[in-house]
PDB file of C-alpha atoms and ligand atoms in Angstrom:
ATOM      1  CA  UNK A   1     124.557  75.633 107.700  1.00  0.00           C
ATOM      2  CA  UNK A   2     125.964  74.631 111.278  1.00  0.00           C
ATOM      3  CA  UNK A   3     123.818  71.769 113.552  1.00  0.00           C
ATOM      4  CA  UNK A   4     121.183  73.165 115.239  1.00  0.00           C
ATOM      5  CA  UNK A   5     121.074  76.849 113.607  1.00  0.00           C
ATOM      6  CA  UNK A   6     117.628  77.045 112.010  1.00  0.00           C
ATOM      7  CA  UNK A   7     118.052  78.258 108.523  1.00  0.00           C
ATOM      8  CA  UNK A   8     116.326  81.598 107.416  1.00  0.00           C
ATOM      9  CA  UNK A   9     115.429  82.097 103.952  1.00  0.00           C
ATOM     10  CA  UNK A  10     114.392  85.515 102.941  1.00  0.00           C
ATOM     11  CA  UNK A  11     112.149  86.431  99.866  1.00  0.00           C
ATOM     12  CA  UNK A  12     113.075  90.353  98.459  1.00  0.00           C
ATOM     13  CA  UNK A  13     110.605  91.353  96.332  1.00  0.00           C
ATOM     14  CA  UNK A  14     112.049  94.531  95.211  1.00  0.00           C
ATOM     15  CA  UNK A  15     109.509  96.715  93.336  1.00  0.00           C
ATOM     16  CA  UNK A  16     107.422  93.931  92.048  1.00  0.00           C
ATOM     17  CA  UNK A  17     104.100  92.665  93.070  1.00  0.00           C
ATOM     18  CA  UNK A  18     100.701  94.805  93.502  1.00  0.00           C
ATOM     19  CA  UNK A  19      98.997  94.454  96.965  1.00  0.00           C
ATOM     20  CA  UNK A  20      96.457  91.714  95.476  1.00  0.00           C
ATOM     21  CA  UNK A  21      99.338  90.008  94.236  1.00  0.00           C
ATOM     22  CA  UNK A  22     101.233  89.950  97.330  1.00  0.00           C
ATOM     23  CA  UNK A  23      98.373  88.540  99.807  1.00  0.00           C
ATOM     24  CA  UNK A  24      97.671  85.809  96.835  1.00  0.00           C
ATOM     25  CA  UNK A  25     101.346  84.697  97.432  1.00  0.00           C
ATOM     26  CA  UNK A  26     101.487  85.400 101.091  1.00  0.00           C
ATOM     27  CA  UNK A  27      98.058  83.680 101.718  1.00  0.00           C
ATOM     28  CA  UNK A  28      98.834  80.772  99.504  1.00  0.00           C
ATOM     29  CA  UNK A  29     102.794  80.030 100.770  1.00  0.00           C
ATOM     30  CA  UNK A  30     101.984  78.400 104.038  1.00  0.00           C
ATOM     31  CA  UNK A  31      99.999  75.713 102.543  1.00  0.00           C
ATOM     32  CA  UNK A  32     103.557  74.914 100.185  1.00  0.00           C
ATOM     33  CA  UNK A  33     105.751  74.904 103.521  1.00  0.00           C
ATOM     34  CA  UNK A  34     107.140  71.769 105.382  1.00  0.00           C
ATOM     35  CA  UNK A  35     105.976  70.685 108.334  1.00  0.00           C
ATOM     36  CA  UNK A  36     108.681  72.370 110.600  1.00  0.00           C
ATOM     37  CA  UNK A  37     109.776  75.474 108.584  1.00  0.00           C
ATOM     38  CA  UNK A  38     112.810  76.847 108.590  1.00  0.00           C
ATOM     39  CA  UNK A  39     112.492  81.098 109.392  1.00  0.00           C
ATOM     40  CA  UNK A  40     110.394  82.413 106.198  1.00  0.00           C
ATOM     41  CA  UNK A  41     110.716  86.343 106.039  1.00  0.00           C
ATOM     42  CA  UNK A  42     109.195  88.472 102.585  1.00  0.00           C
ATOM     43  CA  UNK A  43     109.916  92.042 102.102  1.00  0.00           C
ATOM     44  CA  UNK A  44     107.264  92.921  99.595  1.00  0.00           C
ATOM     45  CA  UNK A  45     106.900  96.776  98.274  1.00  0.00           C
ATOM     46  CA  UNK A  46     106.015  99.456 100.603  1.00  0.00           C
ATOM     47  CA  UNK A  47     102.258  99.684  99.445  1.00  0.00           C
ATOM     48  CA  UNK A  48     102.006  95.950  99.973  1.00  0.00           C
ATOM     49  CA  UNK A  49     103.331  95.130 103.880  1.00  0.00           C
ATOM     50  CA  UNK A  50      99.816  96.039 105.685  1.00  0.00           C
ATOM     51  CA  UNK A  51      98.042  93.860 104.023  1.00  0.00           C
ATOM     52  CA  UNK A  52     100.827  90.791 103.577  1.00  0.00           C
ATOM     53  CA  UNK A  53     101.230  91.346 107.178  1.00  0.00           C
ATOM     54  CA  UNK A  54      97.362  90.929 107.809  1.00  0.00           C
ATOM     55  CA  UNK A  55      97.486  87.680 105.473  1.00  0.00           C
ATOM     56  CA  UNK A  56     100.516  86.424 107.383  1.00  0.00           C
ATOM     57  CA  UNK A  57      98.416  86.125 110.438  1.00  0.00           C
ATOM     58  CA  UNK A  58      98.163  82.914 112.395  1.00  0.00           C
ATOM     59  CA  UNK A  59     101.234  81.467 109.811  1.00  0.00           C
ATOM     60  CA  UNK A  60     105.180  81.287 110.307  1.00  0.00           C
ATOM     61  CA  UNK A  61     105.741  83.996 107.656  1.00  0.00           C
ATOM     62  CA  UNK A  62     107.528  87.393 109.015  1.00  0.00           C
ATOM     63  CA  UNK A  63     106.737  90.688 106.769  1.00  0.00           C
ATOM     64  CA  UNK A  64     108.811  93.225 106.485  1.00  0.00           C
ATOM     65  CA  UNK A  65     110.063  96.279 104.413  1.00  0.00           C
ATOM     66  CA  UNK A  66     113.291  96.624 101.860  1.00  0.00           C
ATOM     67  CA  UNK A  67     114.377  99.881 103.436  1.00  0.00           C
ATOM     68  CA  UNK A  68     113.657 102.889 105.509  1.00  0.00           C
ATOM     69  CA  UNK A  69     114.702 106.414 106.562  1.00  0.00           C
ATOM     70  CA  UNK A  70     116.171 107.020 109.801  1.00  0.00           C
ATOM     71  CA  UNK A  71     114.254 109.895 111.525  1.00  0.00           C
ATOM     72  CA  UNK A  72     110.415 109.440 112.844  1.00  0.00           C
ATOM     73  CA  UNK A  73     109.528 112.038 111.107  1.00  0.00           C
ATOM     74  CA  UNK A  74     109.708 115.371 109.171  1.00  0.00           C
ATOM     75  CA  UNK A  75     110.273 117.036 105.767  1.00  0.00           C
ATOM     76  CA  UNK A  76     111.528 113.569 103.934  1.00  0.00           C
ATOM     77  CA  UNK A  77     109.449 113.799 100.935  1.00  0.00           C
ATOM     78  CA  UNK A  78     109.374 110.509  99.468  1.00  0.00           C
ATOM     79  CA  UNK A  79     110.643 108.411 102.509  1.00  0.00           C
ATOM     80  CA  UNK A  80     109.480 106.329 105.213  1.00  0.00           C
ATOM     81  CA  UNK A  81     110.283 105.772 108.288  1.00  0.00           C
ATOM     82  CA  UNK A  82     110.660 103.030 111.277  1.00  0.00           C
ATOM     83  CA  UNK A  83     108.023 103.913 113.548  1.00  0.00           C
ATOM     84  CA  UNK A  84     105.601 103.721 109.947  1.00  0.00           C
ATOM     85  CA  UNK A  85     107.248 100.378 108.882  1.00  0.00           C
ATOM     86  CA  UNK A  86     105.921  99.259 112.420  1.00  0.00           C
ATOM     87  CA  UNK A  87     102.908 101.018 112.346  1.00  0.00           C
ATOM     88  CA  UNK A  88     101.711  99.027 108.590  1.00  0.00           C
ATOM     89  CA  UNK A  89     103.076  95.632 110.165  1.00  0.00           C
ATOM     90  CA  UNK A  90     106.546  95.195 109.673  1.00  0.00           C
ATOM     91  CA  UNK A  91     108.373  93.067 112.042  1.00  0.00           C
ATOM     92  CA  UNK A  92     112.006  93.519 110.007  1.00  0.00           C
ATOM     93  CA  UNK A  93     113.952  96.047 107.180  1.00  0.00           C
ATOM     94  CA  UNK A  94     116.676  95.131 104.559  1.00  0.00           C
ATOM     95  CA  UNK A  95     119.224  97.914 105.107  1.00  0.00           C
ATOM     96  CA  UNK A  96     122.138  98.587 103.161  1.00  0.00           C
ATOM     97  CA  UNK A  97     121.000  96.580  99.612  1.00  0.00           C
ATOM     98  CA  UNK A  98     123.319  96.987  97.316  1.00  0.00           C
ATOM     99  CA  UNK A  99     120.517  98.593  94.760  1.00  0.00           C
ATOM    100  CA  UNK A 100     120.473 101.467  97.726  1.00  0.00           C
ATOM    101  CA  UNK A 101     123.974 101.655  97.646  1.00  0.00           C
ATOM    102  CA  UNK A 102     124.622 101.990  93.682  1.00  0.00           C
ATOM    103  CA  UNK A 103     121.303 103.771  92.549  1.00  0.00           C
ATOM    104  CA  UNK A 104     120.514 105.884  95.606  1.00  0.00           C
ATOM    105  CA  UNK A 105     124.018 106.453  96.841  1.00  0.00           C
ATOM    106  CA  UNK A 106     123.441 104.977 100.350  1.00  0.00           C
ATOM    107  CA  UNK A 107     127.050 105.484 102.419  1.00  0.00           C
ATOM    108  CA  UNK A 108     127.498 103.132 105.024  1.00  0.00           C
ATOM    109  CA  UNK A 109     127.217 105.943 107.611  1.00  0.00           C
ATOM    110  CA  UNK A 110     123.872 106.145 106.159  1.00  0.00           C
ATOM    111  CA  UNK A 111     123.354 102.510 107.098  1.00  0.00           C
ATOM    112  CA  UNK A 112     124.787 102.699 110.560  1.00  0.00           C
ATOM    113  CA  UNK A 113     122.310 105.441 110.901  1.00  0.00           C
ATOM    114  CA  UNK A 114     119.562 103.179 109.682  1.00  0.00           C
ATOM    115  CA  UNK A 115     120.381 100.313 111.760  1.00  0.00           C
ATOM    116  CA  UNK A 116     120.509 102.138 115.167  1.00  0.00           C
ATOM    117  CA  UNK A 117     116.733 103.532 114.445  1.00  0.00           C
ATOM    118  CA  UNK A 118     115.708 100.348 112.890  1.00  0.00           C
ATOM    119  CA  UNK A 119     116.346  98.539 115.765  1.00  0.00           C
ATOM    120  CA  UNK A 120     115.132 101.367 118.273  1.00  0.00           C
ATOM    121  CA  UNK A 121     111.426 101.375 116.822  1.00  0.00           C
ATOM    122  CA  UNK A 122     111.835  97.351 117.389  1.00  0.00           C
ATOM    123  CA  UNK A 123     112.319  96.500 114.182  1.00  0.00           C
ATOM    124  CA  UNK A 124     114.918  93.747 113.205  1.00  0.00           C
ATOM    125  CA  UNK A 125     117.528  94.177 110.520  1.00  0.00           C
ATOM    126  CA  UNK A 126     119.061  92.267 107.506  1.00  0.00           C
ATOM    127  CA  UNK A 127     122.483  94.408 106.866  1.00  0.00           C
ATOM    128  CA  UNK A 128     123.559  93.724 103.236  1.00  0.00           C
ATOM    129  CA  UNK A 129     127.223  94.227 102.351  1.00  0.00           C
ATOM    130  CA  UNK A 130     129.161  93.063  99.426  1.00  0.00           C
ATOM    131  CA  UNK A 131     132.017  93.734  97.061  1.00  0.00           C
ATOM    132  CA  UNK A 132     131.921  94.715  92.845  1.00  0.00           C
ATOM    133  CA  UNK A 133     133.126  93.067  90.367  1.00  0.00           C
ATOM    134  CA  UNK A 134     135.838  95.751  89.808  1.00  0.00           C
ATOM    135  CA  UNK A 135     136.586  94.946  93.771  1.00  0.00           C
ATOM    136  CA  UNK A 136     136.996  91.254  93.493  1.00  0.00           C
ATOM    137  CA  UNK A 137     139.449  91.588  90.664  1.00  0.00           C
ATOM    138  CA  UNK A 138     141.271  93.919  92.005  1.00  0.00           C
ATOM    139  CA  UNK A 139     142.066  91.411  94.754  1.00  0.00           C
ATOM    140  CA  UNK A 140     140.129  93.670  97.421  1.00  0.00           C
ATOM    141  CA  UNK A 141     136.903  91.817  98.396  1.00  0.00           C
ATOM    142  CA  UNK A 142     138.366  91.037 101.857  1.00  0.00           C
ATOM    143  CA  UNK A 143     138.925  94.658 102.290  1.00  0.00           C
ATOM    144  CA  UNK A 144     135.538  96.097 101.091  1.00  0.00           C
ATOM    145  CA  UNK A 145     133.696  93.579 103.258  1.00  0.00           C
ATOM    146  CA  UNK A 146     135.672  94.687 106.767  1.00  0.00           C
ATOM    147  CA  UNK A 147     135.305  98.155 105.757  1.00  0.00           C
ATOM    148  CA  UNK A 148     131.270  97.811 105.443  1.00  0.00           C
ATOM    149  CA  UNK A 149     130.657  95.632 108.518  1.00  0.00           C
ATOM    150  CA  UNK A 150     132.860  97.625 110.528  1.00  0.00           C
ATOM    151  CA  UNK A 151     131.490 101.154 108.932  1.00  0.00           C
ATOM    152  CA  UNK A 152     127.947  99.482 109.437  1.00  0.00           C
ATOM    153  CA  UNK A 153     127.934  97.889 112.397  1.00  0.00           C
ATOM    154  CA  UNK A 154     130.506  99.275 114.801  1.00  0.00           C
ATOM    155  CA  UNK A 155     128.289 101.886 116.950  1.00  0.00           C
ATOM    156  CA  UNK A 156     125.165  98.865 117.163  1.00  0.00           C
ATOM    157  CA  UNK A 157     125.027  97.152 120.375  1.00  0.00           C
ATOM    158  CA  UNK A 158     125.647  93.369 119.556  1.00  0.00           C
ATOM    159  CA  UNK A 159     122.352  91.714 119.286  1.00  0.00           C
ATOM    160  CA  UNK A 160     121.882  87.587 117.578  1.00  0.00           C
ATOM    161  CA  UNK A 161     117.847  88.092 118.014  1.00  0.00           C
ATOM    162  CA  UNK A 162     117.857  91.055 115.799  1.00  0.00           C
ATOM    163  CA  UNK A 163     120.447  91.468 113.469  1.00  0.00           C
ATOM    164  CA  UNK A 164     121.128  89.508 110.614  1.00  0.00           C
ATOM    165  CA  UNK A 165     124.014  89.839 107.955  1.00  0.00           C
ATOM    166  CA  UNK A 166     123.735  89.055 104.617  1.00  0.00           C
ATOM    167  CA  UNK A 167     126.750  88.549 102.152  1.00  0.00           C
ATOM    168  CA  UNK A 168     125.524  89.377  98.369  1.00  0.00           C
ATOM    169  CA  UNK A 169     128.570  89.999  95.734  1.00  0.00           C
ATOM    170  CA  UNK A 170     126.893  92.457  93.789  1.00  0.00           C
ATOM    171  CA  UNK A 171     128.182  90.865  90.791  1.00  0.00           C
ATOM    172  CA  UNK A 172     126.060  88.218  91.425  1.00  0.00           C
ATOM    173  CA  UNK A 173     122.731  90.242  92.189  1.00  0.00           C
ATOM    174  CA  UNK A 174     120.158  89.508  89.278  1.00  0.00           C
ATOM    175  CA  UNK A 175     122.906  88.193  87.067  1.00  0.00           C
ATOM    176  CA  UNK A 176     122.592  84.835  86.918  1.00  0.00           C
ATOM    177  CA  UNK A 177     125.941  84.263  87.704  1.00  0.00           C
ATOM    178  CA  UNK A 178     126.087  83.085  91.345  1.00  0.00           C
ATOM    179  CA  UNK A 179     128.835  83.226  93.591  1.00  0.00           C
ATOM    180  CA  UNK A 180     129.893  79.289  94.161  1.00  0.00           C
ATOM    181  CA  UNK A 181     129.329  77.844  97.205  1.00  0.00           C
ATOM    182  CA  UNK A 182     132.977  77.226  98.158  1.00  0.00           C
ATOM    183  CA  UNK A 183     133.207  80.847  97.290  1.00  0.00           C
ATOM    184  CA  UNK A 184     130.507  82.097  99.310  1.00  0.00           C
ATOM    185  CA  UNK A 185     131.870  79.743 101.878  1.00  0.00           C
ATOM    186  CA  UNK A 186     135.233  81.309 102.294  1.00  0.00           C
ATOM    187  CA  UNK A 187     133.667  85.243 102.296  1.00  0.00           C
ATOM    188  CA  UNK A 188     131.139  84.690 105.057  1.00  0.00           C
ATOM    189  CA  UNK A 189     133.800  82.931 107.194  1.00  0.00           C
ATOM    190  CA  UNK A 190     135.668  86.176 106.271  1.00  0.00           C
ATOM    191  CA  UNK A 191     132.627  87.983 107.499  1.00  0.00           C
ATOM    192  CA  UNK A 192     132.160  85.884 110.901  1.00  0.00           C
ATOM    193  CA  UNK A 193     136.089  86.723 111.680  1.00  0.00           C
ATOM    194  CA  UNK A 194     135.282  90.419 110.995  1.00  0.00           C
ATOM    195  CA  UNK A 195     132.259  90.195 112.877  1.00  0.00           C
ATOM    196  CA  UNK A 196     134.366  88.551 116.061  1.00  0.00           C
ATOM    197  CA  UNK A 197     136.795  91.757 115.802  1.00  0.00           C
ATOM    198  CA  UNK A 198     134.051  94.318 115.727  1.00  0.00           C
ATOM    199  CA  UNK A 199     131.913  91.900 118.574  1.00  0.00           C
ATOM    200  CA  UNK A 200     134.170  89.539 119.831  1.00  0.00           C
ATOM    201  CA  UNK A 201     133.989  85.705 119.441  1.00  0.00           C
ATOM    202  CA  UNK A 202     130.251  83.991 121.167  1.00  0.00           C
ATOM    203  CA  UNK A 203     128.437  86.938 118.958  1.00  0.00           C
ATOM    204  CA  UNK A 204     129.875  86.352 116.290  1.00  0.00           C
ATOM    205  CA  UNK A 205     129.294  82.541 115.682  1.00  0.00           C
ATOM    206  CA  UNK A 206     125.563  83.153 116.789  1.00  0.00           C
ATOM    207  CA  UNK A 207     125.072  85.481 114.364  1.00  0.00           C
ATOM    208  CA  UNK A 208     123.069  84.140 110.898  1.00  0.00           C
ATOM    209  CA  UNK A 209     125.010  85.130 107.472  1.00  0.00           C
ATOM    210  CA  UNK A 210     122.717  84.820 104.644  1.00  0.00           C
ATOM    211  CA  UNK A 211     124.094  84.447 101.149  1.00  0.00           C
ATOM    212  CA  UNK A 212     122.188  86.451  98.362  1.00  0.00           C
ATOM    213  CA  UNK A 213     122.694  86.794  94.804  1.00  0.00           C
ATOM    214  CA  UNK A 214     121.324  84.675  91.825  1.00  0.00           C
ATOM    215  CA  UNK A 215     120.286  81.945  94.288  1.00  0.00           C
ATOM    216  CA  UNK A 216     117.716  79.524  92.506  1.00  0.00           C
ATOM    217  CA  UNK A 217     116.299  76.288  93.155  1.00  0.00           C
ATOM    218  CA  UNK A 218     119.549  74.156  91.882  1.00  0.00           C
ATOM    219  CA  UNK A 219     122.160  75.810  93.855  1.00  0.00           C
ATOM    220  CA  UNK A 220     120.265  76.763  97.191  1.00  0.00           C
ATOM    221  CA  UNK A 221     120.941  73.554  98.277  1.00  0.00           C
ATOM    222  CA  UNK A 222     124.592  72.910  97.807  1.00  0.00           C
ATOM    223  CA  UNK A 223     124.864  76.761  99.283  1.00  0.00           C
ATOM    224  CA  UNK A 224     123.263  76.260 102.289  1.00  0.00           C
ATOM    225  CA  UNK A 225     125.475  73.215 102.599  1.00  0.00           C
ATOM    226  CA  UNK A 226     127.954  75.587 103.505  1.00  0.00           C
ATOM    227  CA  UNK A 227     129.203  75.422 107.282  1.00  0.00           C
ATOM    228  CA  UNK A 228     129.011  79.458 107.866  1.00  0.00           C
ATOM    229  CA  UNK A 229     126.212  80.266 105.590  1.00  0.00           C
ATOM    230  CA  UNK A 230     123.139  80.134 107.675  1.00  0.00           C
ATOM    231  CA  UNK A 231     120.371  81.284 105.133  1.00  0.00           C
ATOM    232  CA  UNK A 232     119.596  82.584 101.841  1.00  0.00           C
ATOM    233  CA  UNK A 233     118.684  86.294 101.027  1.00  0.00           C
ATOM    234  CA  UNK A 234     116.358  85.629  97.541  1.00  0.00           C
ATOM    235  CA  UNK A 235     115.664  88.333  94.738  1.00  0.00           C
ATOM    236  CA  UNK A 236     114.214  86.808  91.579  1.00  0.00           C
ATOM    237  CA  UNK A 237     113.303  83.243  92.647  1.00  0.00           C
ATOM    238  CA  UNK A 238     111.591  84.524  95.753  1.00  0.00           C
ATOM    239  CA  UNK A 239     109.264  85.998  93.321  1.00  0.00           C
ATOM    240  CA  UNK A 240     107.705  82.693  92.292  1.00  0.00           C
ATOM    241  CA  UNK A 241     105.553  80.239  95.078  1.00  0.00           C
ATOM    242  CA  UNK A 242     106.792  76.961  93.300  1.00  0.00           C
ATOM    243  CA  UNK A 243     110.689  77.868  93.224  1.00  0.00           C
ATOM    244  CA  UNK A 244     110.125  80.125  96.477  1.00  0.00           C
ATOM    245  CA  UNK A 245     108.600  77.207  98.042  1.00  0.00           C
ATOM    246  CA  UNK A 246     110.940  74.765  97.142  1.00  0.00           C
ATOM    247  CA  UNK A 247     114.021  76.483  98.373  1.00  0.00           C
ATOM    248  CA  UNK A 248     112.156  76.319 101.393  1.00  0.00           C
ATOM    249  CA  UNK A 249     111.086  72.845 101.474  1.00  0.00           C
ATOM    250  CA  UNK A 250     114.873  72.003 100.548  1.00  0.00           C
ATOM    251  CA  UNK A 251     116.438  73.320 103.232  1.00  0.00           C
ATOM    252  CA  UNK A 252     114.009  71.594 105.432  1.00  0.00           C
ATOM    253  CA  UNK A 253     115.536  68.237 104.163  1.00  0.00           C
ATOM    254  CA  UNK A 254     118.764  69.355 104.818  1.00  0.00           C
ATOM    255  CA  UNK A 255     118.353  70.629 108.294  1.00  0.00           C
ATOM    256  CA  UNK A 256     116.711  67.270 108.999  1.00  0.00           C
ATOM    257  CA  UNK A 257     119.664  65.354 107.365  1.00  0.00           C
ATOM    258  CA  UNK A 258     121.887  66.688 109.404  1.00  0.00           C
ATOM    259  CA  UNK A 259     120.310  66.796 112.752  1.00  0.00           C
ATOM    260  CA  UNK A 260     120.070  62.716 112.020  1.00  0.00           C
ATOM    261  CA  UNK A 261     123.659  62.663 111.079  1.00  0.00           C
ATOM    262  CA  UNK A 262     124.482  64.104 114.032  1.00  0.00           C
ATOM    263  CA  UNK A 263     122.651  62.072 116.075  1.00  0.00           C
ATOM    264  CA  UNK A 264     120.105  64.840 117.419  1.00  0.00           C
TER     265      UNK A 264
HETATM  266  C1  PEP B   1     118.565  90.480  96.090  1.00  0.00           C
HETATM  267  O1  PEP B   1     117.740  91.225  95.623  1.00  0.00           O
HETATM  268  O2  PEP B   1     118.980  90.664  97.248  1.00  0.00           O
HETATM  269  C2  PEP B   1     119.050  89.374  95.283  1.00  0.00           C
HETATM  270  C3  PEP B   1     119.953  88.580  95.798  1.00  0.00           C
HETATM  271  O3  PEP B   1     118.538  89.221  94.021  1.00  0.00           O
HETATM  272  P1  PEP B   1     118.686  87.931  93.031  1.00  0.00           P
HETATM  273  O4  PEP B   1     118.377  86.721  93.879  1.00  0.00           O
HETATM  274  O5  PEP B   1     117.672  88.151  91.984  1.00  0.00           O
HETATM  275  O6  PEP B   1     120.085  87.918  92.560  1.00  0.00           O
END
């Protein structure tokens, strides 16, 4: 976390959580937050954004939706698209999860495709991209990581207000076995330095990295510690209000511990 970059922590709820369940988190959150939140963004289940969104209202929580298709509309059985995402009260999408990528064989063309109609219906965008096990020991994490931003991100015009990148290892995803924060460190300083070739150098150190991947309440802090990692991208522990909450509530302290020890 870099002075004066407000952290975002994002809660992925993946496919739990029934609509009633949802608004009883959504509704009671705000009342767990700090006084001066950090960004708070949920991506509940499909069935469940309308009415989070409507229980949002009048708080500092965004809403929005885990992925989407990229054409308005047509002969998609089974998908969903931008324009709808907007329509039930979506304000942002998760594209390019590494679940999309393994179980639904999502390319990254298919996520460049995503992104440019994400962000044309207004919507904002978390891009996910991340190496394999197999990847990191065969020494080629770097790689995989240039290839996806690049393959992801090249055609988008360059935008700080509505695109966010998340680094999550997908060895790390639901495992347990979080990436350590030196570690994450060191990849999403890899990923700002890709990010300056693909959009050159001001973008690219305004743009927010999120780590994701078996982040819980004892290592969010000492992750978001990290100089380049501006956020936290939360599966499992987003799904609870107490350890979603203190995450939160965490990197509040820390945002204010470092604004007084740099004198701001
Ligand atoms: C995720 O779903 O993006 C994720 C990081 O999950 P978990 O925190 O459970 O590893």
């Amino acid at each position: 976390m870099r002075t004066g970059v407000n952290p975002l922590i994002v809660g992925n709820w993946k496919m739990y959580k029934t609509r009633d369940e949802s608004v009883a988190f959504v509704s009671a959150l705000p009342d767990a937050l700090p006084e001066d939140p950090p960004g708070v963004w949920i991506a509940p289940s499909f069935t469940s954004i309308h009415a989070a969104a409507e229980a949002a209202e009048g708080s500092s929580i965004v809403i929005g939706a885990q992925n989407m298709w990229f054409e308005d509309n047509g002969a998609f059985t089974g998908e969903i698209s931008g324009r709808m995402l907007v329509d039930a009260g979506a304000q942002f999408v998760i594209l390019g999860h590494s679940e999309r990528r393994q179980l639904f064989h999502e390319s990254n063309e298919l996520v460049q495709a995503k992104v440019k109609k994400a962000l044309a219906v207004g919507l904002k965008v978390i891009v996910c991209v991340g190496e394999t096990d197999a990847e990191r020991e065969q020494g080629k994490a770097f790689e995989v990581l240039e290839t996806q931003i690049k393959a992801c991100l090249a055609q988008i015009e360059p935008d700080e207000s509505t695109i966010v990148l998340a680094y999550e290892p997908v060895w790390a995803i639901g495992t347990g076995k979080a990436a350590t924060p030196e570690m994450a460190q060191e990849m999403h300083r890899h990923c700002r330095e890709v990010l300056k070739k693909v959009w050159g150098g001001k973008i690219s150190e305004k743009i927010l990295i999120l780590y994701g991947g078996s982040v819980k309440t004892d290592n969010a802090p000492f992750l978001l510690k990290q100089p380049d990692i501006d956020g936290l991208l939360i599966g499992g522990a987003s799904l609870s209000l107490e350890n979603f909450s203190k995450i939160i509530n965490d990197s509040s302290i820390l945002v204010s511990e470092s604004k007084r020890m740099s004198g701001l």
